[in-house]
Each structure stands twice: as C-alpha cells, then as structure tokens.
C-alpha cells in the first residue's frame, strides 16, 4: 500500500488573494497545533489500538502465549506448525474455496442485476432498494438462524430436494455440501456491489453506445467492447473489497455450525479457527501468527490484483 | 413513465418488454425477500410446525411466540437485551460522529507537515483485517480490567478507528467550497471556530450517513460482543439469540424467530426511512452494509 496516496495538496488559488494560498509562518504553526488537536483521538487510536497492537501481535506470533503466563519465545515454531496442523490446512482450504466460489458468483449476480436495473423506468428505485436490503441484514445473527433452519435436515431444502428424488438430507449437516448454504448467503447480499456497479454504469458516456449502435454492434459485442472495459475500474474495486471481506467471514459460519465449523470442519472458516485457537484454547501466539499470515495473504492478493489491473483495467486514454 | 430511453437508444420500443422487465425484477425481489418472509411467518408458527409446514401461512397462528420472546432466555428479558443493544449502538454512533468528523476536518482542511504521512496510515488501515490487532487489544483491555464492560466496544469508536467514516467525511469536506473557510479566516476565525461555525453545520448529510451505517454495523456486530461481553447481564440481542442455538428443543424455535424478527426491526426501520441515503452512501464511498 506504499503508493496509497497523500492527499493532493490544495493548489494555490489563482484568484482569491493571499489569504489561503500560503499561510504566514505563525498561522502555519497554529494550523499544525490545531491539526494535532483535531487529530488527537485518531492519533491515540492509531498508536494504541492499531499500530501498537500490530507490532505486539507480530511479536506474539513468535511466542507461546496463553494470556496468563509470560510469552515464551519460540521463533518460527508457530508458523512451522501451521503446515503440520491438519485443522489449519482444512480451514485455509475451506476459506479459499469460499472466496473463490462465493466471490465471483456474488459479483456476477451483482453485475447481472445492475445491467438489468440500468435503465430509466418507473420502479427502478424501488427494485434497487429492495435488492440492496439483504446487504444490510445478511451479517446479523437473525438471518444466520433462518439459514440454519432452511437448510437443516427436515427443513425446506431437504424436503424440496427429497420431493425431486434427491435424498441429500440437510445441506448444513452434510460435510460435502455444508459450504453451499454459506455461499448462497453471501450471494444473497449482492446488493452492495450491485449499487456500486450501477453508479459505474451511469458514468459510461451515452455517445459510446450510440456510435456502437451506428456501427451495427450487437448486444453482446456492445457489452464486451464497451460496458465491460468501461466498468473495469469498478469491477476491480468490488473484486478487491470482496476478497478482503470474504477472507474474514465469521458470524454466519459460527452461528450455523454452532461455533464448531462443522460438520467435519467443512465450514471452519479461517476467522472461526483463529477465534477457537485464541479464545477457546488460549493459543494466543498461534492465533497471532495466523492473523499475520492472513494479513500477508490479503496484502499479496491485493497487490497481485493491483498488478494484474494494468492488464485488464481500463482507466480511459492516458494520452488524452 | 419517463420518456428517457434505455442506453441503447436506436432499438425500437417493444410494448411487451417493459412488462417482461417488471416480471423479472419482481421475481428476483421475491426470491431475495423470501428468507425474510419465511422468518416472519415462522415467528408466528408453533415450534413443531416451523420445519414441517412449508406453507407460509401458519396452521396454528401462534402470536404467543412474541410474548415468550419478551420473557427472554436464560433469565434475560428481551427488553434488557434490546436496551443493551440500543445503548451500544447509540454510543457507537456518538463516538464515530464526533471523532471521525474531528479527524476528517484536520485531514481535509488543515495544513501541517505530518498530514500526508498520517493520511497514508489512515488509508492503509482501511484494508487492515482486525485480526492483526485483535489479540494485543484483548490483552490490553484485560490488563486494564475492561473485560466484561462495554468499554472495549465503545472506546475504539471514540478514537476514530473506523477509517471508512473518516474517509467518507474527508471526501465530503473536500467538496465544500474553500471560500467559506477563507471568509471565516478573514473574519478572524481560527481553525476551531471555523470548524464549529462553518464546517460542522454543513456536514449534516455526511454525518447522517455516518450515523446510519455506524448504527447498523454496531447493531449487527457479533464478533467483538462475543469476545468482550462475558457477563450475561450485559448481553445484547445478538448474543441472546445465540443462546437459542444451544437449545435443541423445538418448542424454543417459535420464540427464537420472534426475537430474530425484533432484532431485525431497527435495521429494517432505518432502511425504510433512509433507503435513498443508504444507497447513495454506498455509491459514493464504496461502503458495505
């Protein structure tokens, strides 16, 4: 995140005189003092709750620490143990599967419905709001409880699939399928990226579509040659946000599996296993190591996304 | 019906298309809202009927679920759980609104040499998974004796740790005309009075957005409450609902879903009252719900 931006310095105003352009030294000092006064809460938070704890958890990740006795330095043992810890490897696999299946499906649904809603018709606002609602509710325990019942043995999906001759039982009770209700739950919340896609679609100049129509481009051609490239920055933003969020999913898996990540660890999300290690087993050092690995993975994936963005994200003509 | 046409203008209008479009949208809406409808009807069914009766209409209409839900679970009444959730959400709103608007003003308007560095740090924390700070924070709160109080849930909000809101307000302040500040300076206002008399009154839209999203995310929060709230008396609705999960008796299902409905109500009300603002908030800042 090195290139992540200092704010653009306010340009000196051509008109409007000397007052704000370059403040005199005394005012500048008073601004520096005032700046730190206004920033005081944030500064304290950044040092005491963010940067400090980051460094401490990096240290703890090299120790054996159970919260009650002093941390005991063990070097890389925590990191090395991860590769022998079957439960850890399972949780990494489960989370990756969730990110790779749930993320694209959610974004595809978001883009598809955004295209559907990107027109001026009565009712668009209503539909947009209704489709967005699940994004606000999906993270709650209430909705997770609904999912638990819908997909339980004897529940709605069990009876429906049995009716069609597929006797699979409750999906949440079956290690082979327990992941899919959770995937469905994240896809259900496609409204937030959909709204962002809609904002992006509104930015595409109408002239492009007009000239494409004049050139006789069909619907599919128009989508792939105009809509998708013009939308790629928004798609990129949604993709990065989605990856970061879904790596950290917790509540739904916790509630649906009753805190276990079961059956047979099939919904043992990374965050859930980290929680178990830290607050059930009090393996705080190991959990800290897991947290730093998560940060590293998210940083690498985000960096890779930014690098690859040069190949497929279209930010308009540079030479213009 | 407005006369503005679809993006592809040259296509001739087919009368049936608008109808087909509405049918598709309504169908998507029904599928999406089905789980919520299911929840609502389940809250009115008897415990044994919830799983067995697939029809949305209860065979035995059981409004008693709600009075049982009001009695609560494990000796915790619904009103205590609800009140605790409300208190926490309101404190979170107050904390975020105050601390984030202060920080945002400094980032957007004041000039001092460390600002660029601070701003980069703030942007970097946008993407930071909270797990990296989780364990030391827990240890710090434990050493301070804050475990089992609301302080670990409230203090971070008053220290502007939710960078999303800082960023949102920074963007908003940058859109305000600078001439206003300059006029205030000419009238002899320093940074404090400029903030108080000029910027803060204009910040209202951004602060409303911050309020709504802070409230909803604090209300829905589960992870930090699970970790920090150890005393059942301080439990919130989300933690109370979780207690139902351990009960296998199907007679608890009715009250559980009644309580779930009540737990969703404030978010739904916020949504209905502010849906336009919410959608615009997502559009302008990329905030997730």
Coordinates of C-alpha atoms in Angstrom, one line a residue:
Chain A
X1 CA 0.0 0.0 0.0
X2 CA 3.0 2.2 -0.4
X3 CA 1.5 4.2 -3.3
X4 CA -1.7 4.8 -1.4
X5 CA -1.8 8.5 -1.7
X6 CA -1.1 11.5 0.3
X7 CA -4.0 13.9 -0.3
X8 CA -3.5 16.1 -3.2
X9 CA -2.0 19.4 -1.9
X10 CA -4.5 22.1 -2.4
X11 CA -3.4 24.1 -5.4
X12 CA -2.7 27.8 -4.7
X13 CA -5.8 29.6 -5.9
X14 CA -5.2 31.9 -9.0
X15 CA -7.7 34.4 -7.6
X16 CA -8.8 35.0 -4.0
X17 CA -5.7 36.6 -2.9
X18 CA -3.0 35.6 -0.5
X19 CA -5.1 34.5 2.4
X20 CA -5.3 30.7 2.0
X21 CA -2.6 30.1 -0.6
X22 CA 0.5 30.2 1.5
X23 CA -0.3 30.9 5.2
X24 CA 2.2 33.0 7.0
X25 CA 4.6 31.1 9.4
X26 CA 2.7 32.0 12.5
X27 CA -0.6 30.7 11.1
X28 CA 1.1 27.7 9.8
X29 CA 2.3 26.8 13.3
X30 CA -1.2 27.4 14.7
X31 CA -2.5 25.1 12.0
X32 CA 0.0 22.4 12.9
X33 CA -1.1 22.7 16.6
X34 CA -4.8 22.7 15.6
X35 CA -4.3 19.8 13.3
X36 CA -2.9 17.7 16.1
X37 CA -5.7 18.7 18.4
X38 CA -8.3 17.7 15.9
X39 CA -6.5 14.5 15.1
X40 CA -5.8 13.7 18.8
X41 CA -8.5 11.0 19.1
X42 CA -7.5 9.4 15.8
X43 CA -3.7 9.6 16.7
X44 CA -4.3 7.9 20.0
X45 CA -6.4 5.3 18.4
X46 CA -3.8 4.7 15.6
X47 CA -1.0 4.3 18.1
X48 CA -2.7 2.5 21.0
X49 CA -5.3 0.4 19.1
X50 CA -3.8 -0.1 15.6
X51 CA 0.0 0.3 15.2
X52 CA 1.0 -0.7 18.7
X53 CA -1.2 -3.8 18.7
X54 CA 0.1 -4.7 15.2
X55 CA 3.7 -4.8 16.4
X56 CA 2.8 -6.6 19.6
X57 CA 0.9 -9.3 17.7
X58 CA 3.8 -9.6 15.4
X59 CA 6.0 -10.3 18.5
X60 CA 3.4 -12.6 20.0
X61 CA 3.3 -14.6 16.8
X62 CA 6.9 -15.7 17.6
X63 CA 6.0 -16.8 21.1
X64 CA 4.0 -19.3 23.0
X65 CA 1.4 -17.3 24.9
X66 CA -1.7 -18.4 26.9
X67 CA -2.7 -15.0 28.3
X68 CA -1.9 -16.0 31.8
X69 CA 1.8 -16.6 31.9
X70 CA 4.5 -14.6 30.2
X71 CA 5.0 -15.0 26.5
X72 CA 7.7 -17.5 25.7
X73 CA 9.9 -17.0 22.6
X74 CA 9.7 -19.9 20.2
X75 CA 10.9 -18.4 17.0
X76 CA 9.2 -19.6 13.9
X77 CA 7.6 -22.6 15.6
X78 CA 4.1 -21.2 15.3
X79 CA 4.5 -20.6 11.6
X80 CA 6.1 -24.0 11.0
X81 CA 3.3 -25.8 13.0
X82 CA 0.7 -24.4 10.6
X83 CA 1.9 -26.7 7.9
X84 CA 1.5 -29.8 10.1
X85 CA -1.8 -28.7 11.6
X86 CA -4.5 -30.5 9.7
X87 CA -7.2 -28.4 11.1
X88 CA -5.4 -25.2 10.0
X89 CA -4.9 -26.6 6.5
X90 CA -8.5 -27.5 6.3
X91 CA -9.6 -24.1 7.4
X92 CA -7.3 -22.4 4.9
X93 CA -8.8 -24.7 2.1
X94 CA -12.4 -24.1 3.3
X95 CA -11.8 -20.3 3.3
X96 CA -10.1 -20.3 -0.1
X97 CA -13.0 -22.4 -1.6
X98 CA -15.5 -19.9 -0.1
X99 CA -13.6 -16.9 -1.5
X100 CA -13.2 -18.5 -5.0
X101 CA -16.8 -19.7 -5.3
X102 CA -18.7 -17.1 -3.4
X103 CA -16.8 -14.0 -4.6
X104 CA -17.2 -14.5 -8.4
X105 CA -20.8 -15.7 -8.0
X106 CA -21.7 -12.7 -5.9
X107 CA -20.1 -10.2 -8.3
X108 CA -21.6 -11.9 -11.3
X109 CA -25.1 -11.6 -9.7
X110 CA -24.4 -8.0 -8.8
X111 CA -23.3 -7.1 -12.3
X112 CA -26.1 -9.0 -14.0
X113 CA -28.8 -7.4 -11.9
X114 CA -27.1 -4.0 -12.2
X115 CA -27.3 -4.3 -16.0
X116 CA -31.0 -5.2 -15.6
X117 CA -31.6 -2.1 -13.5
X118 CA -29.6 0.3 -15.5
X119 CA -32.4 1.9 -17.3
X120 CA -34.9 4.7 -16.7
X121 CA -38.1 3.0 -15.9
X122 CA -40.6 3.5 -13.1
X123 CA -39.9 1.3 -10.2
X124 CA -36.1 1.2 -10.7
X125 CA -35.5 2.9 -7.3
X126 CA -37.8 0.5 -5.5
X127 CA -36.2 -2.6 -7.0
X128 CA -32.7 -1.2 -6.3
X129 CA -33.6 -0.6 -2.7
X130 CA -35.3 -4.0 -2.3
X131 CA -32.3 -5.8 -3.8
X132 CA -29.9 -3.9 -1.6
X133 CA -31.8 -4.7 1.7
X134 CA -30.2 -8.2 2.2
X135 CA -26.7 -6.5 2.3
X136 CA -27.7 -4.7 5.5
X137 CA -29.3 -7.7 7.1
X138 CA -27.1 -10.6 6.0
X139 CA -24.4 -10.1 8.7
X140 CA -26.9 -10.5 11.5
X141 CA -27.4 -13.5 13.7
X142 CA -31.1 -13.5 12.9
X143 CA -30.5 -14.2 9.2
X144 CA -27.9 -16.9 10.1
X145 CA -30.6 -18.6 12.2
X146 CA -33.0 -18.5 9.3
X147 CA -30.4 -20.1 7.1
X148 CA -29.7 -22.8 9.7
X149 CA -33.4 -23.8 9.7
X150 CA -33.9 -23.5 5.9
X151 CA -31.0 -25.9 5.2
X152 CA -31.4 -28.2 8.2
X153 CA -32.4 -31.8 7.9
X154 CA -36.2 -31.8 7.6
X155 CA -36.1 -28.1 6.6
X156 CA -37.3 -26.5 3.4
X157 CA -34.4 -27.5 1.1
X158 CA -34.3 -31.0 2.4
X159 CA -38.0 -31.5 1.7
X160 CA -37.8 -29.9 -1.7
X161 CA -34.8 -31.9 -2.8
X162 CA -36.4 -35.1 -1.4
X163 CA -39.5 -34.3 -3.4
X164 CA -37.4 -34.3 -6.5
X165 CA -35.8 -37.6 -5.5
X166 CA -32.5 -36.3 -4.2
X167 CA -32.3 -37.5 -0.7
X168 CA -29.3 -35.5 0.5
X169 CA -30.7 -34.5 3.9
X170 CA -30.0 -31.1 5.4
X171 CA -27.2 -29.4 3.5
X172 CA -25.8 -27.9 6.7
X173 CA -25.5 -31.4 8.1
X174 CA -23.6 -32.8 5.2
X175 CA -19.8 -32.2 5.1
X176 CA -19.8 -32.3 1.3
X177 CA -22.4 -29.6 0.9
X178 CA -22.3 -27.6 4.1
X179 CA -20.3 -24.8 2.4
X180 CA -23.0 -24.1 -0.1
X181 CA -25.6 -22.5 2.1
X182 CA -22.9 -20.1 3.2
X183 CA -22.0 -19.4 -0.4
X184 CA -25.7 -18.7 -1.0
X185 CA -25.9 -16.4 2.0
X186 CA -23.0 -14.3 0.6
X187 CA -24.5 -14.2 -2.9
X188 CA -27.8 -13.2 -1.4
X189 CA -26.0 -10.0 -0.3
X190 CA -25.1 -9.0 -3.8
X191 CA -26.9 -5.6 -3.4
X192 CA -23.9 -3.6 -2.1
X193 CA -21.6 -4.3 -5.1
X194 CA -24.7 -4.0 -7.4
X195 CA -25.2 -0.4 -6.2
X196 CA -21.6 0.3 -6.9
X197 CA -21.8 -1.2 -10.4
X198 CA -24.9 0.9 -11.1
X199 CA -23.0 4.0 -10.1
X200 CA -20.3 2.9 -12.5
X201 CA -22.7 2.2 -15.3
X202 CA -24.1 5.7 -15.0
X203 CA -20.7 7.1 -15.7
X204 CA -20.3 5.5 -19.1
X205 CA -20.9 8.1 -21.8
X206 CA -24.0 7.5 -23.8
X207 CA -22.2 8.5 -27.0
X208 CA -20.2 5.3 -26.9
X209 CA -23.4 3.3 -27.1
X210 CA -24.8 5.5 -29.8
X211 CA -21.8 5.1 -32.0
X212 CA -21.6 1.3 -31.3
X213 CA -25.3 1.1 -32.4
X214 CA -24.5 3.1 -35.5
X215 CA -21.6 0.7 -36.3
X216 CA -24.1 -2.1 -36.0
X217 CA -22.7 -3.7 -32.9
X218 CA -25.0 -6.3 -31.3
X219 CA -25.9 -6.5 -27.7
X220 CA -23.1 -9.0 -26.7
X221 CA -20.5 -7.1 -28.7
X222 CA -21.5 -3.8 -27.0
X223 CA -21.3 -5.4 -23.6
X224 CA -17.8 -6.9 -24.2
X225 CA -16.4 -4.0 -26.1
X226 CA -17.9 -1.0 -24.2
X227 CA -19.6 -1.8 -21.0
X228 CA -17.1 -4.3 -19.5
X229 CA -13.9 -2.2 -20.3
X230 CA -15.5 1.0 -19.1
X231 CA -16.7 -0.7 -16.0
X232 CA -13.4 -2.5 -15.2
X233 CA -12.2 0.0 -12.6
X234 CA -15.4 -0.5 -10.6
X235 CA -15.2 -4.3 -11.1
X236 CA -11.7 -4.1 -9.8
X237 CA -12.7 -2.2 -6.7
X238 CA -15.6 -4.6 -6.0
X239 CA -13.3 -7.6 -6.5
X240 CA -10.6 -6.3 -4.0
X241 CA -13.3 -5.4 -1.4
X242 CA -15.0 -8.7 -1.8
X243 CA -11.7 -10.7 -1.4
X244 CA -10.8 -8.7 1.7
X245 CA -14.3 -9.2 3.2
X246 CA -14.8 -12.8 2.4
X247 CA -11.4 -13.8 3.8
X248 CA -12.7 -12.5 7.2
X249 CA -16.2 -14.1 7.2
X250 CA -17.2 -15.2 10.7
X251 CA -20.7 -14.7 12.0
X252 CA -22.8 -16.9 9.6
X253 CA -20.4 -19.8 9.8
X254 CA -20.2 -19.5 13.6
X255 CA -24.0 -19.4 14.1
X256 CA -24.9 -22.0 11.5
X257 CA -22.3 -24.5 12.8
X258 CA -22.9 -23.6 16.4
X259 CA -19.4 -22.4 16.8
X260 CA -17.7 -25.6 15.7
X261 CA -17.1 -25.0 12.0
X262 CA -18.7 -28.5 11.5
X263 CA -19.7 -30.9 10.2
X264 CA -16.2 -32.3 9.9
X265 CA -14.7 -28.8 9.8
X266 CA -16.4 -28.3 6.4
X267 CA -17.3 -24.7 7.4
X268 CA -14.3 -24.0 9.6
X269 CA -13.5 -20.5 8.2
X270 CA -10.1 -19.1 8.9
X271 CA -11.6 -16.5 11.3
X272 CA -13.5 -19.1 13.1
X273 CA -10.4 -21.3 13.6
X274 CA -8.5 -18.3 14.7
X275 CA -11.2 -17.4 17.2
X276 CA -11.2 -21.0 18.5
X277 CA -7.4 -21.0 18.9
X278 CA -7.3 -17.7 20.6
X279 CA -10.4 -17.7 22.9
X280 CA -11.2 -21.4 23.4
X281 CA -7.7 -22.9 23.5
X282 CA -5.9 -19.8 24.5
X283 CA -3.2 -20.4 22.0
X284 CA -2.7 -16.6 21.6
X285 CA 0.7 -16.9 20.0
X286 CA -0.5 -19.3 17.4
X287 CA -3.6 -17.2 16.7
X288 CA -1.4 -14.1 16.3
X289 CA 0.7 -15.9 13.8
X290 CA -2.5 -16.9 11.9
X291 CA -3.6 -13.3 11.9
X292 CA -0.3 -12.1 10.4
X293 CA -0.5 -14.8 7.8
X294 CA -4.0 -13.6 7.0
X295 CA -2.7 -10.1 6.6
X296 CA 0.2 -11.3 4.4
X297 CA -2.2 -13.2 2.2
X298 CA -4.6 -10.3 1.9
X299 CA -1.7 -8.0 1.1
X300 CA -0.3 -10.3 -1.5
X301 CA -3.7 -10.9 -3.2
X302 CA -4.5 -7.2 -3.1
X303 CA -1.0 -6.4 -4.6
X304 CA -1.5 -9.1 -7.2
X305 CA -4.9 -7.6 -8.1
X306 CA -3.3 -4.2 -8.4
X307 CA -0.5 -5.5 -10.6
X308 CA -2.9 -7.5 -12.8
X309 CA -5.1 -4.5 -13.0
X310 CA -2.7 -3.0 -15.5
X311 CA -3.6 -5.7 -17.9
X312 CA -7.3 -5.6 -17.7
X313 CA -8.5 -2.4 -16.0
X314 CA -9.2 0.4 -18.4
X315 CA -8.8 3.9 -16.9
X316 CA -9.5 5.9 -20.1
X317 CA -7.0 7.1 -22.6
X318 CA -3.8 8.2 -21.0
X319 CA -2.7 10.3 -24.0
X320 CA -5.8 12.4 -24.0
Chain B
X1 CA -43.3 6.6 -17.1
X2 CA -40.5 8.9 -18.1
X3 CA -39.5 9.3 -21.7
X4 CA -35.8 8.7 -21.2
X5 CA -35.0 5.5 -23.0
X6 CA -32.6 2.6 -22.4
X7 CA -28.9 3.1 -23.0
X8 CA -29.3 1.5 -26.4
X9 CA -31.5 4.2 -27.9
X10 CA -31.7 3.1 -31.5
X11 CA -33.6 -0.1 -30.7
X12 CA -37.3 0.3 -31.4
X13 CA -39.5 0.1 -28.3
X14 CA -41.4 -3.2 -28.0
X15 CA -44.5 -2.7 -25.8
X16 CA -44.3 -6.1 -24.0
X17 CA -40.7 -5.5 -23.0
X18 CA -41.4 -3.2 -20.1
X19 CA -43.8 -5.7 -18.7
X20 CA -41.3 -8.6 -19.0
X21 CA -38.7 -6.5 -17.3
X22 CA -41.0 -5.8 -14.4
X23 CA -41.8 -9.5 -14.1
X24 CA -38.1 -10.4 -14.0
X25 CA -37.4 -7.7 -11.3
X26 CA -40.4 -8.8 -9.2
X27 CA -39.3 -12.4 -9.4
X28 CA -35.8 -11.5 -8.3
X29 CA -37.3 -9.5 -5.5
X30 CA -39.4 -12.3 -4.3
X31 CA -36.5 -14.8 -4.3
X32 CA -34.4 -12.3 -2.3
X33 CA -37.1 -11.4 0.2
X34 CA -38.3 -15.0 0.6
X35 CA -36.0 -15.7 3.6
X36 CA -37.3 -12.6 5.4
X37 CA -40.9 -13.6 4.7
X38 CA -40.1 -17.1 5.9
X39 CA -38.6 -15.6 9.1
X40 CA -41.7 -13.5 9.7
X41 CA -44.2 -16.3 9.2
X42 CA -42.0 -18.8 11.2
X43 CA -42.2 -16.3 14.1
X44 CA -46.0 -16.9 14.1
X45 CA -45.9 -20.7 13.8
X46 CA -45.7 -23.2 16.6
X47 CA -42.4 -24.8 17.2
X48 CA -43.2 -28.2 15.7
X49 CA -44.8 -26.5 12.6
X50 CA -41.8 -24.4 11.7
X51 CA -39.8 -27.1 10.0
X52 CA -42.7 -29.3 8.9
X53 CA -45.1 -26.8 7.4
X54 CA -43.7 -25.5 4.1
X55 CA -46.7 -23.2 3.5
X56 CA -46.1 -19.6 4.6
X57 CA -49.4 -19.5 6.3
X58 CA -49.3 -20.9 9.9
X59 CA -51.7 -23.7 10.6
X60 CA -51.8 -22.7 14.2
X61 CA -51.5 -19.0 14.5
X62 CA -49.1 -18.5 17.4
X63 CA -48.6 -14.9 18.4
X64 CA -47.7 -16.2 21.8
X65 CA -44.2 -16.6 20.4
X66 CA -43.7 -12.9 20.8
X67 CA -44.8 -12.8 24.5
X68 CA -42.5 -15.8 25.1
X69 CA -39.7 -13.9 23.3
X70 CA -40.4 -10.9 25.6
X71 CA -39.8 -13.2 28.6
X72 CA -36.4 -13.7 27.0
X73 CA -33.9 -16.5 27.5
X74 CA -31.8 -17.7 30.4
X75 CA -33.4 -15.1 32.7
X76 CA -32.6 -12.2 30.4
X77 CA -35.6 -10.4 29.3
X78 CA -36.0 -9.2 25.7
X79 CA -36.1 -5.6 26.9
X80 CA -32.8 -5.9 28.7
X81 CA -31.2 -7.4 25.6
X82 CA -32.8 -4.8 23.4
X83 CA -31.8 -2.0 25.7
X84 CA -28.2 -3.2 25.8
X85 CA -28.0 -3.4 22.0
X86 CA -29.5 0.1 21.7
X87 CA -27.2 1.6 24.2
X88 CA -24.1 0.1 22.5
X89 CA -25.3 1.2 19.0
X90 CA -26.0 4.8 20.2
X91 CA -22.6 5.1 21.9
X92 CA -21.0 3.8 18.7
X93 CA -22.9 6.4 16.7
X94 CA -21.9 9.2 19.1
X95 CA -18.2 8.1 19.1
X96 CA -17.9 7.8 15.3
X97 CA -19.7 11.0 14.6
X98 CA -17.5 13.0 17.0
X99 CA -14.1 11.5 16.5
X100 CA -14.4 10.9 12.7
X101 CA -15.6 14.4 11.9
X102 CA -12.8 16.0 14.0
X103 CA -10.1 13.8 12.3
X104 CA -11.7 14.4 8.9
X105 CA -11.6 18.2 9.3
X106 CA -7.8 18.1 10.0
X107 CA -7.2 15.8 7.1
X108 CA -9.3 17.8 4.6
X109 CA -8.5 21.4 5.6
X110 CA -5.6 22.0 8.0
X111 CA -2.0 22.0 6.6
X112 CA 0.9 20.7 8.6
X113 CA 3.9 18.7 7.6
X114 CA 2.9 15.2 9.0
X115 CA -0.5 15.2 7.4
X116 CA 0.5 13.3 4.3
X117 CA 2.0 10.6 6.4
X118 CA -1.0 10.4 8.8
X119 CA -3.3 10.2 5.8
X120 CA -1.4 7.3 4.3
X121 CA -1.7 5.5 7.6
X122 CA -5.4 6.1 7.8
X123 CA -5.9 4.8 4.2
X124 CA -3.8 1.8 4.9
X125 CA -5.9 0.9 8.0
X126 CA -9.0 0.8 5.7
X127 CA -7.8 -2.6 4.4
X128 CA -6.4 -4.0 7.6
X129 CA -8.1 -7.2 8.9
X130 CA -9.0 -6.6 12.5
X131 CA -7.5 -10.0 13.5
X132 CA -4.0 -8.5 13.4
X133 CA -4.9 -6.2 16.3
X134 CA -7.3 -8.5 18.0
X135 CA -5.1 -10.3 20.5
X136 CA -3.0 -7.4 21.8
X137 CA -6.2 -5.3 22.1
X138 CA -7.7 -8.1 24.1
X139 CA -4.6 -8.3 26.3
X140 CA -4.6 -4.5 26.8
X141 CA -8.3 -4.4 27.8
X142 CA -7.7 -7.4 30.1
X143 CA -4.8 -5.6 31.8
X144 CA -6.9 -2.5 32.2
X145 CA -9.7 -4.6 33.7
X146 CA -12.1 -3.6 30.9
X147 CA -13.2 -7.2 30.1
X148 CA -16.9 -7.7 30.8
X149 CA -17.6 -4.0 30.4
X150 CA -18.8 -2.1 27.3
X151 CA -15.5 -0.1 27.2
X152 CA -13.7 -2.4 24.7
X153 CA -16.7 -2.0 22.3
X154 CA -17.1 1.8 22.8
X155 CA -13.5 3.2 23.1
X156 CA -12.5 2.3 19.6
X157 CA -15.4 4.3 18.2
X158 CA -14.4 7.4 20.1
X159 CA -10.8 7.1 18.8
X160 CA -11.9 7.1 15.1
X161 CA -10.6 3.6 14.4
X162 CA -13.3 3.1 11.7
X163 CA -11.3 4.7 8.9
X164 CA -14.2 4.3 6.5
X165 CA -16.1 7.1 8.2
X166 CA -13.1 9.4 8.4
X167 CA -12.6 8.9 4.7
X168 CA -16.3 9.5 3.9
X169 CA -16.3 12.8 5.8
X170 CA -12.9 13.8 4.3
X171 CA -14.4 13.4 0.8
X172 CA -17.4 15.4 1.8
X173 CA -15.4 18.3 3.3
X174 CA -13.2 18.4 0.2
X175 CA -16.4 19.0 -1.8
X176 CA -17.3 22.1 0.2
X177 CA -16.2 25.4 -1.3
X178 CA -13.0 26.6 0.3
X179 CA -14.1 30.2 0.0
X180 CA -16.3 29.6 3.1
X181 CA -13.2 28.9 5.2
X182 CA -11.3 31.8 3.8
X183 CA -14.2 34.1 4.6
X184 CA -14.2 32.8 8.1
X185 CA -10.4 33.4 8.4
X186 CA -10.8 36.9 7.2
X187 CA -13.4 37.4 9.8
X188 CA -10.9 36.4 12.4
X189 CA -11.9 32.7 13.0
X190 CA -9.2 30.3 13.8
X191 CA -9.4 26.6 12.9
X192 CA -11.6 25.7 15.9
X193 CA -14.2 28.3 15.2
X194 CA -14.1 27.7 11.5
X195 CA -14.8 24.0 12.2
X196 CA -17.6 24.7 14.7
X197 CA -19.4 27.5 12.9
X198 CA -18.7 26.8 9.2
X199 CA -17.8 23.2 8.5
X200 CA -19.8 21.3 11.1
X201 CA -23.2 22.7 10.2
X202 CA -22.5 21.9 6.5
X203 CA -21.5 18.3 7.4
X204 CA -25.0 17.2 8.2
X205 CA -25.5 14.9 5.2
X206 CA -22.2 13.1 5.8
X207 CA -22.9 12.8 9.5
X208 CA -26.4 11.3 8.8
X209 CA -24.8 8.7 6.5
X210 CA -22.2 8.0 9.2
X211 CA -24.9 7.7 11.8
X212 CA -26.9 5.2 9.8
X213 CA -24.0 3.0 8.9
X214 CA -22.5 3.1 12.4
X215 CA -25.8 2.2 14.0
X216 CA -26.4 -0.7 11.7
X217 CA -22.9 -2.1 11.9
X218 CA -22.8 -1.8 15.7
X219 CA -26.3 -3.3 16.0
X220 CA -25.3 -6.3 13.8
X221 CA -21.9 -6.7 15.4
X222 CA -21.3 -10.1 16.8
X223 CA -17.6 -10.9 16.9
X224 CA -16.5 -8.3 19.4
X225 CA -19.5 -8.7 21.6
X226 CA -18.9 -12.5 21.6
X227 CA -15.3 -11.8 22.8
X228 CA -15.7 -9.0 25.2
X229 CA -19.1 -9.4 26.8
X230 CA -18.8 -12.1 29.5
X231 CA -21.5 -11.0 31.9
X232 CA -24.9 -12.2 30.8
X233 CA -26.5 -9.1 32.2
X234 CA -24.7 -7.1 29.5
X235 CA -25.6 -9.4 26.7
X236 CA -27.1 -7.9 23.6
X237 CA -29.8 -9.2 21.3
X238 CA -27.2 -10.9 19.0
X239 CA -25.7 -12.7 21.9
X240 CA -29.1 -13.5 23.3
X241 CA -30.2 -15.0 20.0
X242 CA -27.1 -17.1 20.0
X243 CA -28.2 -18.7 23.3
X244 CA -31.1 -20.2 21.5
X245 CA -28.8 -22.1 19.2
X246 CA -27.7 -24.4 22.1
X247 CA -31.3 -25.3 22.8
X248 CA -32.3 -28.3 20.8
X249 CA -35.9 -28.3 22.0
X250 CA -38.1 -27.4 19.0
X251 CA -40.5 -25.5 21.3
X252 CA -37.9 -22.8 21.5
X253 CA -38.0 -22.2 17.7
X254 CA -41.1 -20.0 17.8
X255 CA -39.7 -17.5 20.4
X256 CA -36.3 -17.7 18.8
X257 CA -37.7 -16.5 15.4
X258 CA -39.9 -13.9 17.1
X259 CA -36.8 -12.5 18.8
X260 CA -35.0 -12.6 15.4
X261 CA -37.7 -10.5 13.9
X262 CA -37.4 -8.0 16.7
X263 CA -33.6 -7.9 16.3
X264 CA -34.0 -7.1 12.6
X265 CA -36.7 -4.4 13.2
X266 CA -34.4 -1.4 13.9
X267 CA -32.2 -2.1 10.9
X268 CA -35.3 -2.5 8.7
X269 CA -36.8 0.7 10.1
X270 CA -33.5 2.6 9.4
X271 CA -33.5 1.1 5.9
X272 CA -37.1 2.1 5.2
X273 CA -36.6 5.6 6.5
X274 CA -33.2 6.3 4.9
X275 CA -33.0 3.9 1.9
X276 CA -32.1 6.6 -0.6
X277 CA -29.3 8.0 1.6
X278 CA -28.0 4.4 2.3
X279 CA -27.9 3.6 -1.4
X280 CA -26.2 6.9 -2.2
X281 CA -23.7 6.3 0.7
X282 CA -22.7 3.0 -0.8
X283 CA -22.4 4.6 -4.2
X284 CA -20.2 7.5 -3.2
X285 CA -17.9 5.8 -0.7
X286 CA -18.0 2.1 -1.6
X287 CA -19.1 1.4 2.0
X288 CA -20.5 -2.1 2.5
X289 CA -23.5 -2.6 4.7

